[in-house]
PDB file of C-alpha atoms in Angstrom:
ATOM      1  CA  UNK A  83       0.000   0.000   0.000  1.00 81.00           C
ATOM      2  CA  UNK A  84       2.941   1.892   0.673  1.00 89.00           C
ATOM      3  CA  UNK A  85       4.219   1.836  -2.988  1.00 91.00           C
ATOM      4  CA  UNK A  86       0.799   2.622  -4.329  1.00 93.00           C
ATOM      5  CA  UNK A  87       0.591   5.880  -2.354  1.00 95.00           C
ATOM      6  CA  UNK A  88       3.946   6.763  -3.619  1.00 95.00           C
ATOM      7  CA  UNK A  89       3.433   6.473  -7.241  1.00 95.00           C
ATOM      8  CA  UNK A  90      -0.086   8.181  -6.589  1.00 96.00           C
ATOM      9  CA  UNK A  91       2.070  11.157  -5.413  1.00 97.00           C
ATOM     10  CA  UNK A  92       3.964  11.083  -8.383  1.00 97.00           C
ATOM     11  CA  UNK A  93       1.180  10.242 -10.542  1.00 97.00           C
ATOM     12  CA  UNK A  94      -0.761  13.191  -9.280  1.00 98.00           C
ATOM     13  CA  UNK A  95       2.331  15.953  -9.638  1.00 97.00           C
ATOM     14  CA  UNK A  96       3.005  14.356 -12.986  1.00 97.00           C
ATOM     15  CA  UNK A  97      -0.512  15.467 -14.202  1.00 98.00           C
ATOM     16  CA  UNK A  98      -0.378  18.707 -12.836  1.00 98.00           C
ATOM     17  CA  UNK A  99       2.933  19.648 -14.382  1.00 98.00           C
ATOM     18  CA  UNK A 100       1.289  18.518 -17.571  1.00 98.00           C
ATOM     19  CA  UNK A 101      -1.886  21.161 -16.770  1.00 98.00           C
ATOM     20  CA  UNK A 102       0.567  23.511 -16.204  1.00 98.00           C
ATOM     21  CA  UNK A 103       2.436  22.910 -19.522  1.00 97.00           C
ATOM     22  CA  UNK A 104      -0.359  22.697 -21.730  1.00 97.00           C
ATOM     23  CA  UNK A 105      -2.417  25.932 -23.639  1.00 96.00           C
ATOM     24  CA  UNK A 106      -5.095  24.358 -25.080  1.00 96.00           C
ATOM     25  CA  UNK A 107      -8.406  22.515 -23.549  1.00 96.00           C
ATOM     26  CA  UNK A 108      -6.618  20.158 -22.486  1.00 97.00           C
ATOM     27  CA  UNK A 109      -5.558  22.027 -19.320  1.00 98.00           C
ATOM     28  CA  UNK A 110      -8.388  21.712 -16.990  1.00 97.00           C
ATOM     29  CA  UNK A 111      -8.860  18.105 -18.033  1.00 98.00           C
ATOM     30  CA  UNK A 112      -5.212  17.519 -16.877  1.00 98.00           C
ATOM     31  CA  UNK A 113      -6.312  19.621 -13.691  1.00 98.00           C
ATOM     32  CA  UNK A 114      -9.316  17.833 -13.042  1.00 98.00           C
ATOM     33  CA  UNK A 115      -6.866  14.484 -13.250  1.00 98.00           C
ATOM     34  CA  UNK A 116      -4.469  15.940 -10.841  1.00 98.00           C
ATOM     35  CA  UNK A 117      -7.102  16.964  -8.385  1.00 98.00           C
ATOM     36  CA  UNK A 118      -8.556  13.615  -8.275  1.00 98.00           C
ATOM     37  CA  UNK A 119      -5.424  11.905  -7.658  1.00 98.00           C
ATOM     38  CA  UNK A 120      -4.328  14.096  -5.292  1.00 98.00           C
ATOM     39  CA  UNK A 121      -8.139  12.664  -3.422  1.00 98.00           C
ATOM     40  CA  UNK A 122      -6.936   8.894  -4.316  1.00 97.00           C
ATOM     41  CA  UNK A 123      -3.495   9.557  -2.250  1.00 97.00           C
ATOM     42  CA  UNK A 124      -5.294  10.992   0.564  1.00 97.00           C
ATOM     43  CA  UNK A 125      -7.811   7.996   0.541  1.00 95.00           C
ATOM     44  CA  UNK A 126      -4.615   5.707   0.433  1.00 95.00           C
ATOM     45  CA  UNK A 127      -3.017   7.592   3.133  1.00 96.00           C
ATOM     46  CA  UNK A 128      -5.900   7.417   5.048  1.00 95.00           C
ATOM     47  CA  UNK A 129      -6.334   3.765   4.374  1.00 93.00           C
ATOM     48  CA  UNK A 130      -2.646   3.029   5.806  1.00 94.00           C
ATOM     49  CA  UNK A 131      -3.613   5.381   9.082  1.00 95.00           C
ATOM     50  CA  UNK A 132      -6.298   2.817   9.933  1.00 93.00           C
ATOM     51  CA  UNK A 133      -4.156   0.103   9.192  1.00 92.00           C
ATOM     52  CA  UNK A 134      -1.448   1.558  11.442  1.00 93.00           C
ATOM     53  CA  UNK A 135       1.500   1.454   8.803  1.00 93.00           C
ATOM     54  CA  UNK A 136       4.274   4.225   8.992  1.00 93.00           C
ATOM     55  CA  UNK A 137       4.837   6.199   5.778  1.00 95.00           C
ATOM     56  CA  UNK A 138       6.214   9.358   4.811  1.00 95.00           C
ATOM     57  CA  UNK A 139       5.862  11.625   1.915  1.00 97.00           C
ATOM     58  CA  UNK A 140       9.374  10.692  -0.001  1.00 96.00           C
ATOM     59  CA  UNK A 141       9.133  10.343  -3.850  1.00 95.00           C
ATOM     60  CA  UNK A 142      11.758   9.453  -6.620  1.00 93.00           C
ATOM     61  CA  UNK A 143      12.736  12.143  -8.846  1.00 91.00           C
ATOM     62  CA  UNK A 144       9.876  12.787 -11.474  1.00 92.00           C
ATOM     63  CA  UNK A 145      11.690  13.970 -14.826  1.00 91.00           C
ATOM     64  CA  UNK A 146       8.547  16.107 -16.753  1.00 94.00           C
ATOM     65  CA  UNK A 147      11.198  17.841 -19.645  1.00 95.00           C
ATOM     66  CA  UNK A 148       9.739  16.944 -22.483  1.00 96.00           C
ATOM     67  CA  UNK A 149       9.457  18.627 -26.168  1.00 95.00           C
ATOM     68  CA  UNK A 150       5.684  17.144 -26.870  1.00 97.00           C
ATOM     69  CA  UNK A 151       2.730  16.668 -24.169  1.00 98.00           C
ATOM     70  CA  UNK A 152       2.480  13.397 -25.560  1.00 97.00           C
ATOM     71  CA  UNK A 153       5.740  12.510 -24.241  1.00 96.00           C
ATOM     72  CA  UNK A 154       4.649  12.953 -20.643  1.00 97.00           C
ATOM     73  CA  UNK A 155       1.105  11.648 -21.118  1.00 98.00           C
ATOM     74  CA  UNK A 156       2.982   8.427 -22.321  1.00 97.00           C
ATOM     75  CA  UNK A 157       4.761   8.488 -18.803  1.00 96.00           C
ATOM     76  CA  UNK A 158       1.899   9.211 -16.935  1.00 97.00           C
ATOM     77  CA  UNK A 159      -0.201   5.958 -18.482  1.00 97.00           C
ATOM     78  CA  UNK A 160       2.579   4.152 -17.692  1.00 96.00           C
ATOM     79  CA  UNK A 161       2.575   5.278 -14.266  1.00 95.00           C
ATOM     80  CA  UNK A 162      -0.670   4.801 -13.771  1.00 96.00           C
ATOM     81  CA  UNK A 163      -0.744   1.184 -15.136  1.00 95.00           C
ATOM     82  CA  UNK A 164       1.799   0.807 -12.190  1.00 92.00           C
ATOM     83  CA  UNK A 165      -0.708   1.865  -9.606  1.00 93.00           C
ATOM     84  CA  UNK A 166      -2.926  -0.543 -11.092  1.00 89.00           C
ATOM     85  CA  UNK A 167      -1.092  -3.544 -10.732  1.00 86.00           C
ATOM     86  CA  UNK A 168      -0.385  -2.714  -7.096  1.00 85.00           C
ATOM     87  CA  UNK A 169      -4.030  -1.758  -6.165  1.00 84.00           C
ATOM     88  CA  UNK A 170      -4.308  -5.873  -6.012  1.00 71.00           C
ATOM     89  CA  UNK A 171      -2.528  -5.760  -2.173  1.00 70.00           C
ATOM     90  CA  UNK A 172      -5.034  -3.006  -1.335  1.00 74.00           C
ATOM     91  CA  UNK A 173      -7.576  -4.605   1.785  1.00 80.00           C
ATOM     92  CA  UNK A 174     -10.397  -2.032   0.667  1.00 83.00           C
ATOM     93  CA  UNK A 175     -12.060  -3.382  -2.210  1.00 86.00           C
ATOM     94  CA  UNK A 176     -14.464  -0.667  -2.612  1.00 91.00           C
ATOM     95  CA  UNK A 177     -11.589   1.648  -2.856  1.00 91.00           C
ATOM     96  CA  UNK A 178      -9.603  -0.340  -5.048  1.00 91.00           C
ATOM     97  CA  UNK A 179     -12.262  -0.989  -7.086  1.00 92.00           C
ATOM     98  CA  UNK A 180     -12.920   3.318  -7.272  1.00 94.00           C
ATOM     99  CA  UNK A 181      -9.468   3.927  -7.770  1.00 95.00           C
ATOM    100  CA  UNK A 182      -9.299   1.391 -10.768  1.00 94.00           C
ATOM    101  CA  UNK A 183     -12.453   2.995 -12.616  1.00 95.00           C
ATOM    102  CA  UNK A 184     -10.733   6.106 -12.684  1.00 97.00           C
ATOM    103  CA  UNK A 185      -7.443   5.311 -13.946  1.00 97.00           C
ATOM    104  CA  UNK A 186      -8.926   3.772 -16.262  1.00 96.00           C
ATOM    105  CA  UNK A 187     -10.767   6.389 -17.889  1.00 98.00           C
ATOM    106  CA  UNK A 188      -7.862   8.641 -17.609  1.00 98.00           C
ATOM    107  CA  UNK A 189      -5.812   6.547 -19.427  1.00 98.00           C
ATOM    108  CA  UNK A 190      -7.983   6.428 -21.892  1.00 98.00           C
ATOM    109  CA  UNK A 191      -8.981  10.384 -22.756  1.00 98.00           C
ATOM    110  CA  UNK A 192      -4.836  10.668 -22.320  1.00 98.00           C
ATOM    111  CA  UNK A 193      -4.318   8.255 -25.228  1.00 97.00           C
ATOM    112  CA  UNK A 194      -6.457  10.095 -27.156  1.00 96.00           C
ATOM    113  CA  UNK A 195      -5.922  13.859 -26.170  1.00 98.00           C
ATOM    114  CA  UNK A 196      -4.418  16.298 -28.845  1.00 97.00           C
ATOM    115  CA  UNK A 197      -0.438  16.656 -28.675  1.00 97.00           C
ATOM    116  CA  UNK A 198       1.126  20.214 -27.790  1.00 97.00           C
ATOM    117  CA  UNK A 199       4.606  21.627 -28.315  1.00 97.00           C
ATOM    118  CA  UNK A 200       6.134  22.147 -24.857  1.00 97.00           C
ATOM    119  CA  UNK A 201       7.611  25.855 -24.102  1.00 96.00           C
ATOM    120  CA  UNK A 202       7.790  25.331 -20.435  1.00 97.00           C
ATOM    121  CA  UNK A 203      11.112  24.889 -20.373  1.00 97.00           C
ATOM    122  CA  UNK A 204      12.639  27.307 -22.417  1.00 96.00           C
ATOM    123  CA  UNK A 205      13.851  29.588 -19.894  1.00 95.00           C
ATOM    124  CA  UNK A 206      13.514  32.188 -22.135  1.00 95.00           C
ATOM    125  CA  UNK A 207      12.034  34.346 -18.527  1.00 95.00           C
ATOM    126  CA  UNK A 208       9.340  35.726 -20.878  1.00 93.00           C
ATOM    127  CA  UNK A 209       5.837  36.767 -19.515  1.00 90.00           C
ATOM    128  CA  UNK A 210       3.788  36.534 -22.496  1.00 87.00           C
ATOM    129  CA  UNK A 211       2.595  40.156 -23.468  1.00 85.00           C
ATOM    130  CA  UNK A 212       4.690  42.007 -20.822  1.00 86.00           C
ATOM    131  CA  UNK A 213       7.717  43.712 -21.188  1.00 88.00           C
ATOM    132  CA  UNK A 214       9.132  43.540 -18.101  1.00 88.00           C
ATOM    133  CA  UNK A 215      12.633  44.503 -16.946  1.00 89.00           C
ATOM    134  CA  UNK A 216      15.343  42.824 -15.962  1.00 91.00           C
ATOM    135  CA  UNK A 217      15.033  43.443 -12.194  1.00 89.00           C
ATOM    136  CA  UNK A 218      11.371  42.746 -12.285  1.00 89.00           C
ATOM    137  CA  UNK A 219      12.287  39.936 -14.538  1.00 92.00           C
ATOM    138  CA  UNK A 220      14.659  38.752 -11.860  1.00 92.00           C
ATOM    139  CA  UNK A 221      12.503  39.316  -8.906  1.00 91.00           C
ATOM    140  CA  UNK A 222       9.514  37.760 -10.544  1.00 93.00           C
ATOM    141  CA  UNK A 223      11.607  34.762 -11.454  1.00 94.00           C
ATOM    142  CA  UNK A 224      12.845  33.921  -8.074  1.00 93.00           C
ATOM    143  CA  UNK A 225       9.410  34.516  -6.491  1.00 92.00           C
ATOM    144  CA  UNK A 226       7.973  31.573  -8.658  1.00 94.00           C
ATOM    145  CA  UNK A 227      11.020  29.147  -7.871  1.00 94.00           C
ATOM    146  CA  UNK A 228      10.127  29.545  -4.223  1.00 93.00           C
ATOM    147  CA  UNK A 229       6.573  30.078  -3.429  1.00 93.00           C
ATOM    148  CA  UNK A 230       5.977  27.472  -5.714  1.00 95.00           C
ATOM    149  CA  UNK A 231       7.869  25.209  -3.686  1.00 95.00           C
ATOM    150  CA  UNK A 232       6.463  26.840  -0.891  1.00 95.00           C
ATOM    151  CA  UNK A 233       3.061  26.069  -1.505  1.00 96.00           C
ATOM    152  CA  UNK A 234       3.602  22.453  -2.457  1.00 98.00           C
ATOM    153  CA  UNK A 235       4.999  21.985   0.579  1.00 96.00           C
ATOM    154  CA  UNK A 236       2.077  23.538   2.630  1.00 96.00           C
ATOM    155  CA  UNK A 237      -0.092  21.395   1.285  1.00 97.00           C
ATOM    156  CA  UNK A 238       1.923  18.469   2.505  1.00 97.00           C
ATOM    157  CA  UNK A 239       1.981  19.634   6.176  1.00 96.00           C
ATOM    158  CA  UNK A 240      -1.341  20.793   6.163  1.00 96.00           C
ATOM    159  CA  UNK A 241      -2.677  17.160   4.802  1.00 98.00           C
ATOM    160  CA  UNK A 242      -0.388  15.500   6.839  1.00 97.00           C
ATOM    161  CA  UNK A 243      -1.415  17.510   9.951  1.00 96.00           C
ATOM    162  CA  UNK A 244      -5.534  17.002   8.642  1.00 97.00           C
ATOM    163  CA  UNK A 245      -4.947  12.951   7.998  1.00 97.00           C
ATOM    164  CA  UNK A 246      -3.817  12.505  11.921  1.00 95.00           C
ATOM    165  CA  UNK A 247      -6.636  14.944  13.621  1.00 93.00           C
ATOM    166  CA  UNK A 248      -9.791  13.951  15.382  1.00 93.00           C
ATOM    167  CA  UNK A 249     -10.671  17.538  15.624  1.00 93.00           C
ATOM    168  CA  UNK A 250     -13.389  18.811  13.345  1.00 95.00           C
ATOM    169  CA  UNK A 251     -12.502  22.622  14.225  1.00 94.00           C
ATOM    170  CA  UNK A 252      -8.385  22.229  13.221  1.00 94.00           C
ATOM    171  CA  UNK A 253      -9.556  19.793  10.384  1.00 96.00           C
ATOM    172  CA  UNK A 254     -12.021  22.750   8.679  1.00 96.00           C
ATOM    173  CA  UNK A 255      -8.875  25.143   8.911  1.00 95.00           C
ATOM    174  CA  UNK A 256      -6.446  22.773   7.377  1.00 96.00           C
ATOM    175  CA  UNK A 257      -8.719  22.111   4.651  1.00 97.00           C
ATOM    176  CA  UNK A 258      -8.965  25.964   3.605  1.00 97.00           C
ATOM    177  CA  UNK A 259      -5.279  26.293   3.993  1.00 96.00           C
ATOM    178  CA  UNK A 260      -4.620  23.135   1.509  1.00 97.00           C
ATOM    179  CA  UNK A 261      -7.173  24.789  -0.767  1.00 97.00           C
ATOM    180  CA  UNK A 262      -5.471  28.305  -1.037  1.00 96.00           C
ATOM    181  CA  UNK A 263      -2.389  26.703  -1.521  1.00 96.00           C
ATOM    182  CA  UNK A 264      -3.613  24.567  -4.188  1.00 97.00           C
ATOM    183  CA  UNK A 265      -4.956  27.995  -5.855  1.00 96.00           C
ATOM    184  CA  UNK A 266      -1.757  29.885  -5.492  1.00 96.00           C
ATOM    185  CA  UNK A 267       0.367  26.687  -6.682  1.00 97.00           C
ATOM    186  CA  UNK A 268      -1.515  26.515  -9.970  1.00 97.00           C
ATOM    187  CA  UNK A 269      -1.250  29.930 -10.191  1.00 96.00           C
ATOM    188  CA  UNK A 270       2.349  30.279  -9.819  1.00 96.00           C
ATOM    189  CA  UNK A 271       3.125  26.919 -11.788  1.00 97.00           C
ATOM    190  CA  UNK A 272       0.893  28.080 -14.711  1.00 97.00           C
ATOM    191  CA  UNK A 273       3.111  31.133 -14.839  1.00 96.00           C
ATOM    192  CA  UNK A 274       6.570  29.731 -14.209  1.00 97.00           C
ATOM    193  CA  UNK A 275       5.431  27.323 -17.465  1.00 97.00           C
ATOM    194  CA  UNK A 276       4.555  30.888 -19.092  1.00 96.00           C
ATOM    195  CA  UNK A 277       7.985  32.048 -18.550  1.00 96.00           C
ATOM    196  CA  UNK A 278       9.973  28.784 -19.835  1.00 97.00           C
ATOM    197  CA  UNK A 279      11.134  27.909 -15.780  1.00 97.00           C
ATOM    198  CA  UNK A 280       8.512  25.100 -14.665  1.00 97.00           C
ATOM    199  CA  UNK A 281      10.181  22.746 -12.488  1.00 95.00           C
ATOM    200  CA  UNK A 282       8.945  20.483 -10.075  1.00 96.00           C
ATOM    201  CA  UNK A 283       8.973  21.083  -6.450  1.00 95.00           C
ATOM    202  CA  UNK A 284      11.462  19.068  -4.679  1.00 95.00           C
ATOM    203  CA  UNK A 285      10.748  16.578  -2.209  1.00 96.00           C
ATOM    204  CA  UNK A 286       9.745  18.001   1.370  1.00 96.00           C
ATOM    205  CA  UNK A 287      11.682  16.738   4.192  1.00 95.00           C
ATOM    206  CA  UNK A 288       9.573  14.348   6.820  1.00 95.00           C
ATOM    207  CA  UNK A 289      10.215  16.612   9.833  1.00 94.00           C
ATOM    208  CA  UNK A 290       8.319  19.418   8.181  1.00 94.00           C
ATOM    209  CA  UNK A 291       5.100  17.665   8.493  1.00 95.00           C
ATOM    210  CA  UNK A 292       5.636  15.612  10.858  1.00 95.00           C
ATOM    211  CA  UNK A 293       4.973  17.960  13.628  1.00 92.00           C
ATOM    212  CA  UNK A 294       5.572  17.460  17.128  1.00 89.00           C
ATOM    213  CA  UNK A 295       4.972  20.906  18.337  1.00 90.00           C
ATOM    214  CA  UNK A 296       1.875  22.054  16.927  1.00 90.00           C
ATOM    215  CA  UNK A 297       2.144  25.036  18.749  1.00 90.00           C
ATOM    216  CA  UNK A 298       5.166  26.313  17.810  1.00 91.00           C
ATOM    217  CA  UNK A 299       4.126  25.127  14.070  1.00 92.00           C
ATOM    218  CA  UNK A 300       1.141  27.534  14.008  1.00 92.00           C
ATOM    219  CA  UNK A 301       3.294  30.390  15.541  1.00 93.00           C
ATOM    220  CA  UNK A 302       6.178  29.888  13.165  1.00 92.00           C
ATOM    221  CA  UNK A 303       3.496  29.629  10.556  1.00 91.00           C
ATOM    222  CA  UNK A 304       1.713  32.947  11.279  1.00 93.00           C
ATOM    223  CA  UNK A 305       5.694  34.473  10.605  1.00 91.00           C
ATOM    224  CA  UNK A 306       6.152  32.331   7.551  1.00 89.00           C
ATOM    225  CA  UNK A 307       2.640  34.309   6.453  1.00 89.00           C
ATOM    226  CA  UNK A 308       3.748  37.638   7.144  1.00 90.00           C
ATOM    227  CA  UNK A 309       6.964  37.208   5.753  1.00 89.00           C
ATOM    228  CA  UNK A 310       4.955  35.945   2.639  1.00 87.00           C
ATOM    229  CA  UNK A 311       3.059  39.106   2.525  1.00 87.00           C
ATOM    230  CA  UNK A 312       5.865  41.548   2.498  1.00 88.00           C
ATOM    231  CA  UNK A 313       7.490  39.130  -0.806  1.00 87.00           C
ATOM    232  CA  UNK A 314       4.372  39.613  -2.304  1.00 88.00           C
ATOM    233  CA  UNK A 315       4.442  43.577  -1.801  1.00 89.00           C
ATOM    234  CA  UNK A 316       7.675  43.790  -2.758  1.00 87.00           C
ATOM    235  CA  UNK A 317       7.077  41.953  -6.278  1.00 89.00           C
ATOM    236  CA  UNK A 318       3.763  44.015  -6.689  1.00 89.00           C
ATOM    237  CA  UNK A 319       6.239  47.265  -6.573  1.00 89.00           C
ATOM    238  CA  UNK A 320       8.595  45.668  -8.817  1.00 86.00           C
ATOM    239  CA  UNK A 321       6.461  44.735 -11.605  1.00 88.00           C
ATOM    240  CA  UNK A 322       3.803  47.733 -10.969  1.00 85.00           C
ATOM    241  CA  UNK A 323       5.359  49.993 -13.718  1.00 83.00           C
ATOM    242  CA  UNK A 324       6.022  47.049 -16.204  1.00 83.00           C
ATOM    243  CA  UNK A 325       2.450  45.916 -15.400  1.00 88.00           C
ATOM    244  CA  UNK A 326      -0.172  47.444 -13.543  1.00 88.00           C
ATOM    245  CA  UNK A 327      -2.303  43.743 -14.083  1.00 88.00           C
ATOM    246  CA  UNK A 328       0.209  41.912 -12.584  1.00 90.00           C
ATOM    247  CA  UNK A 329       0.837  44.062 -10.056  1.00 90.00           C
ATOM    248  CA  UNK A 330      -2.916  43.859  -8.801  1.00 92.00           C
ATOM    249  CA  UNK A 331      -2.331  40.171  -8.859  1.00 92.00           C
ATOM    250  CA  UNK A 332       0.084  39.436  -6.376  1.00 90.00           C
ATOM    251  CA  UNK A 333      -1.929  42.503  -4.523  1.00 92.00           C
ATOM    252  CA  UNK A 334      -4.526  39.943  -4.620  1.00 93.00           C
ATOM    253  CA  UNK A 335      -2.198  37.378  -3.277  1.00 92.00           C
ATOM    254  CA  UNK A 336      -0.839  39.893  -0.600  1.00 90.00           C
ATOM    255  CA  UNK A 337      -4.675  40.252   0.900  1.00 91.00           C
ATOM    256  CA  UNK A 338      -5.676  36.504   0.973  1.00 92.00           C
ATOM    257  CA  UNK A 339      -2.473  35.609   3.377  1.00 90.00           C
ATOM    258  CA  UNK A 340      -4.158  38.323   5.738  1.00 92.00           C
ATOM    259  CA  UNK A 341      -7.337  35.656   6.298  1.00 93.00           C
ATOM    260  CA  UNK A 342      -4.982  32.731   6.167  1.00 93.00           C
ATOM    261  CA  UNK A 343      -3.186  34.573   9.193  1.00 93.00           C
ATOM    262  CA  UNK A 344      -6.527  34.684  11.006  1.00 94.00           C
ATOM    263  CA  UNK A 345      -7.230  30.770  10.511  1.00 94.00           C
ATOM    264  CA  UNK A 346      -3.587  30.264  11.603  1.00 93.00           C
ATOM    265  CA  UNK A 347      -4.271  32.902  14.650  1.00 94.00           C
ATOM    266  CA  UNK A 348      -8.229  30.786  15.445  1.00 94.00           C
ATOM    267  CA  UNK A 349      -5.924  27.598  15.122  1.00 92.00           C
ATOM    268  CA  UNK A 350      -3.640  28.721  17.662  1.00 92.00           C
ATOM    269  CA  UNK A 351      -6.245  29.797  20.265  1.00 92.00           C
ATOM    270  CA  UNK A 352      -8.753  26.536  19.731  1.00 91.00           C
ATOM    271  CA  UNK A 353      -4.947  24.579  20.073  1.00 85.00           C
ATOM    272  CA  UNK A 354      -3.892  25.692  23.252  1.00 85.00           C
ATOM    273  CA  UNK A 355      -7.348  26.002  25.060  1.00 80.00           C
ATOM    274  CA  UNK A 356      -8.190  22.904  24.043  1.00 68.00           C
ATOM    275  CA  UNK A 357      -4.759  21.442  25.454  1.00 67.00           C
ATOM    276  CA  UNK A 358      -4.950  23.249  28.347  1.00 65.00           C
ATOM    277  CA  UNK A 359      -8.596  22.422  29.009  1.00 58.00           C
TER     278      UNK A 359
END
């Protein structure tokens, strides 16, 4: 069960690089894929709690550069025929039997979607329509290499911290926070592949989820949201002349971690009276 959540993980970042490299239609299909495999590894995760397995979050290497989108959709069915063959150790037959259904009518729209050329990886640090300069070009550019990683690995603590609570109040927080980071990681994907930089975040290490001190998690977090704030200002300033659009974007960004701050703050308090109580 343990090998089948891994290559879900993969199987599920695979796609959404793919929805992040393509322009046509076929990008909310691949993001619809993604999002329900990211549900199938969080089912399997779920399914290893109850069994009481240990697991972690470690990955191989996923290598997405490819010319064509048929070059990666050809690794992803492969991938998935993996999970496949492994569901057959999984003790939940209903699951299994969900799981299966679905790969198999992704692999089947993949076979037949429409090819694309691939310009995610160009690095040509082009934002299509803008001319931006070099410092904003620089500052936008390192902004996507992290927060994408950034947000990726929220998403991993935040499950990770959801899949081992009881509590229904902490559990309705985490869930918004994995949901805004979802948003801002397409966003910030979609528009690393627009420049020619996409890359795939790199593996997050197991004592970043695995939290001990929830506490001092949700206080370091609450920094780690303000300090995200002021990254977001200063890229709003830098790209403001180039851009007024953009600009209002990561404005937009900027005034969403303010309520994510809040949840982090409501988490803190219902923590520690709760623990205290």
């Amino acid at each position: 069960m343990k090998t089948v959540m891994i290559k879900t993980h993969e199987a599920w970042l695979e796609m959404l690089m793919a929805g992040f490299m393509s322009r046509t239609e076929n990008k909310q299909v691949l993001f619809d894929f993604s999002d329900i495999l990211f549900r199938h590894f969080t089912w399997l995760e779920n399914e290893l709690i109850e069994l009481g397995e240990s697991y972690s979050y470690d990955r191989d290497t996923i290598p997405v550069k490819v010319e064509r989108l048929s070059d990666l959709l050809n690794n992803i069915i492969k991938r998935l025929n993996e999970i496949d063959l492994q569901l057959l150790s999984s003790p939940d037959k209903a699951l299994d039997a969900r799981i299966a259904s679905d790969l198999h009518y992704m692999k089947e729209v993949l076979k037949d979607m429409k090819d694309e050329v691939i310009t995610a990886f160009n690095t040509e640090r082009k934002f299509p329509g803008l001319e931006l300069t070099q410092e904003a070009t620089d500052a936008l550019t390192l902004f996507l290499f992290e927060e994408t990683y950034k947000e990726y690995e929220l998403i991993m603590i935040y499950n990770y911290l959801k899949a081992h609570s009881n509590d229904a109040y902490m559990n309705r927080i985490f869930q918004i926070l994995i949901d805004e980071s979802f948003f801002h990681l397409k966003s910030f994907g979609d528009m690393g592949a627009k420049m020619g930089i996409l890359a795939v975040p790199r593996v997050v290490m197991k004592e970043l989820y695995q939290v001990e001190d929830v506490v001092q998690f949700l206080k370091d977090g609450i920094d780690e949201e303000l300090a995200a704030k002021e990254e977001c200002k200063k890229l709003s300033e830098a790209v403001s002349k180039d851009s007024p659009e953009l600009a209002k974007f990561f404005d937009f960004i900027n005034h969403q971690e303010n309520y994510h701050i809040s949840l982090m703050t409501d988490a803190l308090e219902h923590y520690t009276k709760d623990k205290n109580a």
